[in-house]
GROMACS .gro file of C-alpha atoms in nm:
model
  326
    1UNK     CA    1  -2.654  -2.917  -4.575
    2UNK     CA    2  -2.473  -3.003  -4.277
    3UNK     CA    3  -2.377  -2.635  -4.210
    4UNK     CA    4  -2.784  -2.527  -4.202
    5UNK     CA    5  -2.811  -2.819  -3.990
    6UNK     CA    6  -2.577  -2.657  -3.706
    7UNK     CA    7  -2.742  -2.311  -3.789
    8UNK     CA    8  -2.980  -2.363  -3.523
    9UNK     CA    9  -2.741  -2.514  -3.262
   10UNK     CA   10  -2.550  -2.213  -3.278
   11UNK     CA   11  -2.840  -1.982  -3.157
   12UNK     CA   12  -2.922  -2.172  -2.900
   13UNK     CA   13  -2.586  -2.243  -2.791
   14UNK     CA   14  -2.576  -1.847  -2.741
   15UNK     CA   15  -2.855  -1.901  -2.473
   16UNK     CA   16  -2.603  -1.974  -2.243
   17UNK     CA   17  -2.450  -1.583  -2.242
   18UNK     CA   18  -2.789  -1.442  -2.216
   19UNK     CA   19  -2.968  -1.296  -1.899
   20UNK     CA   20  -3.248  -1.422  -1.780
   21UNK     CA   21  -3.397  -1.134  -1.721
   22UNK     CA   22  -3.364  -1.023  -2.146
   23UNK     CA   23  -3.693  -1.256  -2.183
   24UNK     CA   24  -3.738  -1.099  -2.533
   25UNK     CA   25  -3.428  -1.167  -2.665
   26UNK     CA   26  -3.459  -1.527  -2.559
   27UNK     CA   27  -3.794  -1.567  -2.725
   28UNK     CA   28  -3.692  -1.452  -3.037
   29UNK     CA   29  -3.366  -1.653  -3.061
   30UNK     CA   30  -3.557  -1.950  -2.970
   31UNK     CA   31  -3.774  -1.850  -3.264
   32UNK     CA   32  -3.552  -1.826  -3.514
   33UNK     CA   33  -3.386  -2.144  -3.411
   34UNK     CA   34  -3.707  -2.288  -3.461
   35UNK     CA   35  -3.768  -2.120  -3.829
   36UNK     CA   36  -3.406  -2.216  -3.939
   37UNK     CA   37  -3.438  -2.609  -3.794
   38UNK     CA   38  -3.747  -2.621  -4.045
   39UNK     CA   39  -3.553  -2.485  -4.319
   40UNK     CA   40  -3.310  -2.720  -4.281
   41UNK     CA   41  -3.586  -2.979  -4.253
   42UNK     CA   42  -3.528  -3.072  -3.882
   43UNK     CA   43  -3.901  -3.137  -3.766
   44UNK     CA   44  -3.835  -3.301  -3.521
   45UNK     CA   45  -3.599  -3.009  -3.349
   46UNK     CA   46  -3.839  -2.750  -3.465
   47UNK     CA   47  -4.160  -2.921  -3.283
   48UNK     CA   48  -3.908  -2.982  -2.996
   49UNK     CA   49  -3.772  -2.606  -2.978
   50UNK     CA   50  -4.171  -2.531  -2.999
   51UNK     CA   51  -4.241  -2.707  -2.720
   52UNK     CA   52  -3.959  -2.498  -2.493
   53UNK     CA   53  -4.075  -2.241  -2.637
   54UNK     CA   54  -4.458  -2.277  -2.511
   55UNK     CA   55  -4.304  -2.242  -2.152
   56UNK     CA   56  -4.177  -1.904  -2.225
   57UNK     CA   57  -4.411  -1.606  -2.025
   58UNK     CA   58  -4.406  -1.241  -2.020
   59UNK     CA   59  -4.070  -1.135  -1.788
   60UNK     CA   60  -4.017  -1.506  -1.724
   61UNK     CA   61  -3.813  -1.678  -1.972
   62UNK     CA   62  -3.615  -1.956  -1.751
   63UNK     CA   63  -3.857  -2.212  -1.801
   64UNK     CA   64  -3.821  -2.144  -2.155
   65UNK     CA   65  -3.406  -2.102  -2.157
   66UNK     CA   66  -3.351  -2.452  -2.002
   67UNK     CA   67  -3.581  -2.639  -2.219
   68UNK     CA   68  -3.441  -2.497  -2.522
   69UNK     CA   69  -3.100  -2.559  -2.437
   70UNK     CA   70  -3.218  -2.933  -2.286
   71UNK     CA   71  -3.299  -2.986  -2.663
   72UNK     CA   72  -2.953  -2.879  -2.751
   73UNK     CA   73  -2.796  -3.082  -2.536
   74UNK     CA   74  -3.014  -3.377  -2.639
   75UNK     CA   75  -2.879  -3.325  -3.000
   76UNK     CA   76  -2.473  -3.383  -2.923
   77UNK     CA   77  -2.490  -3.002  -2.778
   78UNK     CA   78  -2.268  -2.781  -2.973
   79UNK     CA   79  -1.862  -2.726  -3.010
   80UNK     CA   80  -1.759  -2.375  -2.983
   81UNK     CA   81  -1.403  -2.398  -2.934
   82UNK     CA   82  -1.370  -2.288  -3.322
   83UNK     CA   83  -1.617  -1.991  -3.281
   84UNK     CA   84  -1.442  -1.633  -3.193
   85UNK     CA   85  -1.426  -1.497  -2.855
   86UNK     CA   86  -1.562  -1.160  -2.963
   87UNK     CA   87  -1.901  -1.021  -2.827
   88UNK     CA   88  -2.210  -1.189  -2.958
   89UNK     CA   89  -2.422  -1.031  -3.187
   90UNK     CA   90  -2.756  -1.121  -3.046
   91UNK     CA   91  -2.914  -0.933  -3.272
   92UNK     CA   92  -2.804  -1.159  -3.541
   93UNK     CA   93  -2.885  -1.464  -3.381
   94UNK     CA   94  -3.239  -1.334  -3.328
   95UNK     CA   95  -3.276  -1.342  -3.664
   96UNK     CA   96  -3.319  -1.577  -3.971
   97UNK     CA   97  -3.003  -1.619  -4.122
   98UNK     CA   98  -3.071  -1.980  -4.315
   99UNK     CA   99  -3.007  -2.015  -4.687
  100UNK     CA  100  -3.286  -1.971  -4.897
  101UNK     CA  101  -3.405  -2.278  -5.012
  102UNK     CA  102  -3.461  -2.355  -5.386
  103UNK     CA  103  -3.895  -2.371  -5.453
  104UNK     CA  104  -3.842  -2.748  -5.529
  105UNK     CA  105  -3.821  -2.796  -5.149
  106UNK     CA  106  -4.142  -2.539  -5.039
  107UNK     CA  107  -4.365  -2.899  -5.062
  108UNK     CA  108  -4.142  -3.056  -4.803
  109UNK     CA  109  -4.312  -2.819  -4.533
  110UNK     CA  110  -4.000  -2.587  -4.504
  111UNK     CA  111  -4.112  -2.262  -4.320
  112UNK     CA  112  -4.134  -1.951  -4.547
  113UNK     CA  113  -4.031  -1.649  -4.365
  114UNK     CA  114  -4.326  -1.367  -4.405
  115UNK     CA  115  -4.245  -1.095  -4.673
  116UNK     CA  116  -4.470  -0.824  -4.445
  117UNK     CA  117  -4.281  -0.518  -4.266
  118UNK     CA  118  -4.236  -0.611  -3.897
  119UNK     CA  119  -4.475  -0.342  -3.798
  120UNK     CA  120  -4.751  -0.501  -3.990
  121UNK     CA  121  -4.652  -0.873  -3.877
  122UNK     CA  122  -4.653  -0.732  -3.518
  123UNK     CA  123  -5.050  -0.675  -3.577
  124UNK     CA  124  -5.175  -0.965  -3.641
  125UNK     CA  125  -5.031  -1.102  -3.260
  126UNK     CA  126  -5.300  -0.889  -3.045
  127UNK     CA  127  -5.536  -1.217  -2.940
  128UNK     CA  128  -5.370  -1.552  -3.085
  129UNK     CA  129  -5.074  -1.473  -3.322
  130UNK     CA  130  -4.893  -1.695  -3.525
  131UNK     CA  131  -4.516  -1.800  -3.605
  132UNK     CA  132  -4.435  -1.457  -3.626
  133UNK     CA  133  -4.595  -1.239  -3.377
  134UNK     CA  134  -4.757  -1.360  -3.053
  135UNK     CA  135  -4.918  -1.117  -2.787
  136UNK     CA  136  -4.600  -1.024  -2.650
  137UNK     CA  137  -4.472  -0.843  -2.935
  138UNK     CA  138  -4.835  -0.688  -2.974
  139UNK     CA  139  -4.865  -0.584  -2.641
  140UNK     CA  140  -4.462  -0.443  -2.644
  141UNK     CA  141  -4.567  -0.271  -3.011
  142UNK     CA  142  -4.872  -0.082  -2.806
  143UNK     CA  143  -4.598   0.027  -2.545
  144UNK     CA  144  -4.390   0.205  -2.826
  145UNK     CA  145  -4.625   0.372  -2.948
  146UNK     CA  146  -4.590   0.723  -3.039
  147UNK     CA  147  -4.869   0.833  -3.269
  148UNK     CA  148  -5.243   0.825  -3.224
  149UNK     CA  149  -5.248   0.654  -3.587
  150UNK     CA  150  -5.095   0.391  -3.494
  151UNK     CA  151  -5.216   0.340  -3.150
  152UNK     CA  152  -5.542   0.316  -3.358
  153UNK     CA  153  -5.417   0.074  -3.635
  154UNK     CA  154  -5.305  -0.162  -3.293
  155UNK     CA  155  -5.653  -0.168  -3.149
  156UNK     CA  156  -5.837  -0.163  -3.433
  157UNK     CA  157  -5.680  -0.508  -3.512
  158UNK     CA  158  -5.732  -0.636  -3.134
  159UNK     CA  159  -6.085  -0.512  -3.146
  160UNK     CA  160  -6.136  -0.712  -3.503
  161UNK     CA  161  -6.051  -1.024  -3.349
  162UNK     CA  162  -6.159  -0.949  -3.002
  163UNK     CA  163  -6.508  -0.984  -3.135
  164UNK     CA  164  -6.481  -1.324  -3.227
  165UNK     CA  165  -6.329  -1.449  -2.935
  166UNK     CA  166  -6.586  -1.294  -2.700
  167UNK     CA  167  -6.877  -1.414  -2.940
  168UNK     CA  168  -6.714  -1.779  -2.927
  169UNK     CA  169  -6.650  -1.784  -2.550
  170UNK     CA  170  -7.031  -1.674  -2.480
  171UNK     CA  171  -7.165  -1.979  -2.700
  172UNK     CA  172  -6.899  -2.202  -2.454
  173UNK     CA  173  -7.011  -2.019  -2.135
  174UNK     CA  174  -7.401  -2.080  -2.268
  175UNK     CA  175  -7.325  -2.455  -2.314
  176UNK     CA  176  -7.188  -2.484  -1.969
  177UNK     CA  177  -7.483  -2.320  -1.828
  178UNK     CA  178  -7.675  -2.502  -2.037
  179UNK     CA  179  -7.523  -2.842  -1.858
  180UNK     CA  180  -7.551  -2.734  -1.513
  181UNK     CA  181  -7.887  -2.582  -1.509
  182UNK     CA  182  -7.806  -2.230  -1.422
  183UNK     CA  183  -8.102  -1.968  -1.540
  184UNK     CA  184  -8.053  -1.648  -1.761
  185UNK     CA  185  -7.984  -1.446  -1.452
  186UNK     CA  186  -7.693  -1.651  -1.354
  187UNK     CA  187  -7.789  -1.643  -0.971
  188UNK     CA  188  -7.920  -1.989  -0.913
  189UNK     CA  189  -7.944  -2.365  -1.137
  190UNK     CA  190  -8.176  -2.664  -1.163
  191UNK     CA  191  -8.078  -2.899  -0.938
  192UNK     CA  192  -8.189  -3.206  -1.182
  193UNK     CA  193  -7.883  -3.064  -1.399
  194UNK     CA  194  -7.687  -3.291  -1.159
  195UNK     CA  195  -7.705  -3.572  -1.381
  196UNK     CA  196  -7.529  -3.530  -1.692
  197UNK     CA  197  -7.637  -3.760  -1.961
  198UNK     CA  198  -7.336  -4.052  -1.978
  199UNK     CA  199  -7.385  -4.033  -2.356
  200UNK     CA  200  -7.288  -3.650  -2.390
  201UNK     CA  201  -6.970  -3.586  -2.587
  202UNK     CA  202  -6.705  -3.425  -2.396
  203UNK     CA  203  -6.487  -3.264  -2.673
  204UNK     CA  204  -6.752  -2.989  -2.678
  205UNK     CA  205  -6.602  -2.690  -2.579
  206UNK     CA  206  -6.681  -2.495  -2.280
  207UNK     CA  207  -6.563  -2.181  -2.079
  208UNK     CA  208  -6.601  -1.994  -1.750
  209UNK     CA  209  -6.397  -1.814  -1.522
  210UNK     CA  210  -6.180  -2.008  -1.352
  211UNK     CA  211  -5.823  -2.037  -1.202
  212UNK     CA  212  -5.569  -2.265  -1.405
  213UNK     CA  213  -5.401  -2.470  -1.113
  214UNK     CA  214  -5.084  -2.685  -1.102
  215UNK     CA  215  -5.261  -3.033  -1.050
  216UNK     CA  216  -5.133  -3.236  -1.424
  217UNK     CA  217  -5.356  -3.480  -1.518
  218UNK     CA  218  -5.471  -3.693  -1.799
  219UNK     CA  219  -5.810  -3.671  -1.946
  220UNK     CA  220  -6.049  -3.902  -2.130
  221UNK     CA  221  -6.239  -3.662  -2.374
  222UNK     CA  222  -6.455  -3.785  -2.623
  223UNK     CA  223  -6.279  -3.923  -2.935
  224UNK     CA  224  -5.940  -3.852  -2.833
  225UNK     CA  225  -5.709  -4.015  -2.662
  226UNK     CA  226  -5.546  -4.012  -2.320
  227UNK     CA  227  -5.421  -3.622  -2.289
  228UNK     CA  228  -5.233  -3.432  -2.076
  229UNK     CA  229  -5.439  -3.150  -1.933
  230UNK     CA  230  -5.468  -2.921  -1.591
  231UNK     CA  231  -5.714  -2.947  -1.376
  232UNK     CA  232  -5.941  -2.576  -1.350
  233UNK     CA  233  -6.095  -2.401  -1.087
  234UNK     CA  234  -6.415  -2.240  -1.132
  235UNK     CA  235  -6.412  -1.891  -0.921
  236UNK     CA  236  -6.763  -1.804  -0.954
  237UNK     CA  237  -6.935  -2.038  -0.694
  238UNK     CA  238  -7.256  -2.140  -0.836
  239UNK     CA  239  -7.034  -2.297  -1.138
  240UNK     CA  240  -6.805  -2.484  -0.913
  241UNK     CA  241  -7.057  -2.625  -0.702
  242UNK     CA  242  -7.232  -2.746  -1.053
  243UNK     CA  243  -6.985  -2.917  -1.135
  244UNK     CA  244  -6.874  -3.068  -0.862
  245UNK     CA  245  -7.282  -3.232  -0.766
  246UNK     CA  246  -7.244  -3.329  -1.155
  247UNK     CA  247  -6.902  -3.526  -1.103
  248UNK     CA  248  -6.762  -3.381  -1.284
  249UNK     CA  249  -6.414  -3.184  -1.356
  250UNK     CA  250  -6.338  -2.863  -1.604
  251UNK     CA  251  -5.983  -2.939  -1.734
  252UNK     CA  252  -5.753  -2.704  -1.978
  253UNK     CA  253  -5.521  -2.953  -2.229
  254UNK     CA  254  -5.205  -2.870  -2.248
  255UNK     CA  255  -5.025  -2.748  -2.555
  256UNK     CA  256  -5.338  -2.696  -2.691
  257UNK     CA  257  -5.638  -2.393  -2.629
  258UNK     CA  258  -6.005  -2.472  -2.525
  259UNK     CA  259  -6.166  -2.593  -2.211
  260UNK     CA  260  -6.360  -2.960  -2.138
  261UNK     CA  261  -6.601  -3.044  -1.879
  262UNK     CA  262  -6.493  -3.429  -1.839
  263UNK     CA  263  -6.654  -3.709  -1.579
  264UNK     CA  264  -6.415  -3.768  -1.273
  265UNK     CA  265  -6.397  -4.114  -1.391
  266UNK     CA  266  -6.213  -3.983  -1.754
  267UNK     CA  267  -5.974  -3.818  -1.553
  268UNK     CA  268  -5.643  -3.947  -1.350
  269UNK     CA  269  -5.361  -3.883  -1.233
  270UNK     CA  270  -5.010  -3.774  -1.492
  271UNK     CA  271  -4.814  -4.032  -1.404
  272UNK     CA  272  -5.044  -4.279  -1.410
  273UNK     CA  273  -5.000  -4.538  -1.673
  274UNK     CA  274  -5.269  -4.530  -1.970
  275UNK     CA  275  -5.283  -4.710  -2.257
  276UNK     CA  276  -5.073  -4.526  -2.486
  277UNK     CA  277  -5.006  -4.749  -2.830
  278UNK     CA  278  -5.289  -4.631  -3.018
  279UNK     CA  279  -5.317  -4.592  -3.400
  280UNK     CA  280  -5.415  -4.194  -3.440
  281UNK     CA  281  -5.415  -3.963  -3.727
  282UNK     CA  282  -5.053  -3.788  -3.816
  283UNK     CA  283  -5.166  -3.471  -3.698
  284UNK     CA  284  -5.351  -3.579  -3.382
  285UNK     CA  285  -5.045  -3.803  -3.311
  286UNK     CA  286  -4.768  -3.525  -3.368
  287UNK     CA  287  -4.992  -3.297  -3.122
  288UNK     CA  288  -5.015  -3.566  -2.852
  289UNK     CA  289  -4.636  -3.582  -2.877
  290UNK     CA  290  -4.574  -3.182  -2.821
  291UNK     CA  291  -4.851  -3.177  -2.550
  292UNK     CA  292  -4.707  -3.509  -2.384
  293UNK     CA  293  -4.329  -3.313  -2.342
  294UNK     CA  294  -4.466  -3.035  -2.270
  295UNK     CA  295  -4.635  -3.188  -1.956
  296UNK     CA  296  -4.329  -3.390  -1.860
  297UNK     CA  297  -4.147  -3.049  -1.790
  298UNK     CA  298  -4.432  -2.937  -1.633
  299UNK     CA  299  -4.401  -3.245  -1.462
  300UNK     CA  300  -4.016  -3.248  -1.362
  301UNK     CA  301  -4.018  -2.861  -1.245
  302UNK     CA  302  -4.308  -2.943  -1.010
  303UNK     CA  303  -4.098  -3.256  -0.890
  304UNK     CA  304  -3.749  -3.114  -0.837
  305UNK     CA  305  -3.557  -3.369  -0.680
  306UNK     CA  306  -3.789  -3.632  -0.732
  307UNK     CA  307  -3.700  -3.923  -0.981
  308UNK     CA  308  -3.912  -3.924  -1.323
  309UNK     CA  309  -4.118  -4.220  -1.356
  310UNK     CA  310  -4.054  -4.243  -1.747
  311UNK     CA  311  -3.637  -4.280  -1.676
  312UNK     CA  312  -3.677  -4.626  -1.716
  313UNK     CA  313  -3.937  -4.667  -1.935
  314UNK     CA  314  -3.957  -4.733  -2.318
  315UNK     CA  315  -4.106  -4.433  -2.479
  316UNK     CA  316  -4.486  -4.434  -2.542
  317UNK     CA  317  -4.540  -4.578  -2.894
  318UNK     CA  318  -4.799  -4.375  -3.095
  319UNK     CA  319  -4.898  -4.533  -3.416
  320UNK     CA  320  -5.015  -4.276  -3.695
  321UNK     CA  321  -5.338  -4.410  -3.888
  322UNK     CA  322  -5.186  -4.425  -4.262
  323UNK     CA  323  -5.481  -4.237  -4.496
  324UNK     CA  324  -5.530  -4.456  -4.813
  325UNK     CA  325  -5.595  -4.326  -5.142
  326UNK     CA  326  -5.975  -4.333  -5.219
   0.00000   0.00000   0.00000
C-alpha cells in the first residue's frame, strides 16, 4: 500500500527533467499521476493534481508543471537518491502502471482505467472529453491522420456532439436576448429591458460572444455560494451596452463551464473576504474547493511578488450537508 502511495510521486517527481516546451508529455504524466493517486485512494492528491492540471493549455504547459509539482512538494516531495541515474522512460511514466485493485475496492470510487483502444478513447475528446481524452488529443489525432476513413470517423464524432452544443448555446444566447430586450434581428433592444426583475434567478445559464479577461472575482449566483469566477467581456456592442444599463455583469466560474449574468451588487472583488463556513452538499462543497485553488493560482501568477492574503489565514471551513436516510 505504501508503495502505490509513492507511485504517483514518482511521476511527478520526473516533471522536473522535462521541457517545457514537451506540453504533451506533461499532460499525460500529470494524468496518470492523477489515475494512479485514485487507485491508491488518494482523493485528495487526485482532485489536487486535477486542479494543476486545469491550468495546462495547448503549447503552454508551465502553468500546469509548477502546480503539479507545488502539490508534490506539499506532500513531503519525493527522495530520489535510491532511484537509478539512467535515462527516464517517460513513456512509462505517462502511463498507468498501478496495481490492479481487487473488485472489493471498485465501491470506494477507485478510477477504472477504460478497456477501449486509444484510437477509439481519443474520439470521444472532440468538444468536452473526459478522464481520458480531452480536445487536445482529439485535435492532435485529426493532425495524424492519414486516411479519409478515419478523418471521417474524427468528424463524424465532433459533428455528433457539435450539434448539441450549438443547439444548447442558442437557447443561452435566446435567454440573454431575451433579458436585455434585443429583437430577432439582433440590431437594436427595448430599452425597458434595463430593469431586470430583482427576483430573477441567476444560475440560469447564458452565452454570447465575449472575451474572458483576467479580472478574478467572486460571484453571488442564485443558490450557490460565494464562487470564484472571471469577469467577461461582451464583444458585440449592443450586448455589452445591455448589460451594462441593466447593472449588471456576465461572469465565467472557474473550474467549472457555463456563463451567468449576475447584479454588480453579487459580485466583488477575489480577495475580498465572504462568508465562507457554509453547510453545502458533498459534491457542491468538493467543487467549491477545486474552483477555490484553482483561483488562488490564478491569483498568485497575476500577483508575482505580491504577498497572498490567505498566508496567514486559517483555511476557509466548508461544512458538507450530511444526507439522512429517508
Amino acid at each position: 500500500k505504501k508503495k502505490r502511495g509513492q507511485n504517483w510521486k514518482i511521476k511527478i517527481n520526473a516533471l522536473n527533467r522535462v521541457p517545457t516546451p514537451k506540453y504533451t508529455l506533461i499532460r499525460d504524466i500529470i494524468v496518470a499521476a492523477i489515475t494512479v493517486a485514485r487507485k491508491a485512494h488518494l482523493n485528495q492528491v487526485a482532485a489536487e493534481l486535477k486542479a494543476a492540471l486545469q491550468l495546462h493549455r495547448p503549447h503552454a504547459a508551465g502553468e500546469a508543471k509548477v502546480a503539479a509539482i507545488a502539490v508534490l512538494e506539499k506532500y513531503g516531495g519525493y527522495d530520489a537518491s535510491g532511484d537509478e541515474e539512467e535515462d527516464v522512460d517517460f513513456d512509462e511514466l505517462a502511463a498507468v502502471d498501478a496495481p490492479a485493485e481487487s473488485p472489493d475496492n471498485e465501491a470506494d470510487g477507485a478510477a477504472i482505467t477504460s478497456m477501449l483502444c486509444s484510437e477509439a478513447i481519443m474520439m470521444s475528446g472532440s468538444i468536452g472529453g473526459d478522464d481520458d481524452a480531452d480536445p487536445y488529443d482529439w485535435s492532435d489525432a485529426i493532425k495524424e491522420c492519414k486516411s479519409l476513413s478515419r478523418l471521417a470517423a474524427l468528424s463524424q464524432c465532433f459533428l455528433s456532439k457539435a450539434y448539441d452544443v450549438v443547439a444548447r448555446i442558442e437557447l443561452e444566447r435566446g435567454e440573454l436576448d431575451s433579458l436585455l430586450g434585443v429583437n430577432s434581428k439582433r440590431q437594436s433592444r427595448s430599452k425597458k429591458a434595463s430593469n431586470i426583475k430583482k427576483s430573477r434567478d441567476s444560475s440560469v445559464a447564458i452565452w454570447c460572444d465575449s472575451k474572458l479577461t483576467d479580472r478574478l472575482v467572486k460571484a453571488k449566483v442564485t443558490n450557490y455560494p460565494w464562487w470564484p469566477a472571471r469577469v467577461c467581456e461582451p464583444l458585440d456592442p449592443l450586448i455589452a451596452e445591455g448589460v451594462k444599463d441593466c447593472g449588471h455583469v456576465v461572469i465565467s466560474s472557474v473550474g467549472n463551464p457555463g456563463m451567468f449574468l449576475v447584479p454588480e451588487k453579487d459580485v466583488v472583488d477575489f480577495i475580498e473576504e465572504t462568508e465562507d463556513d457554509l453547510s453545502l452538499d458533498a459534491e457542491v462543497a468538493t467543487s467549491l474547493r477545486e474552483s477555490t485553488a484553482i483561483a488562488k493560482k490564478l491569483w498568485r501568477r497575476q500577483n508575482v511578488g505580491v504577498q497572498s492574503p490567505w498566508s496567514k489565514k486559517s483555511r476557509p471551513r466548508f461544512v458538507e450537508e450530511k444526507k439522512t436516510e429517508s
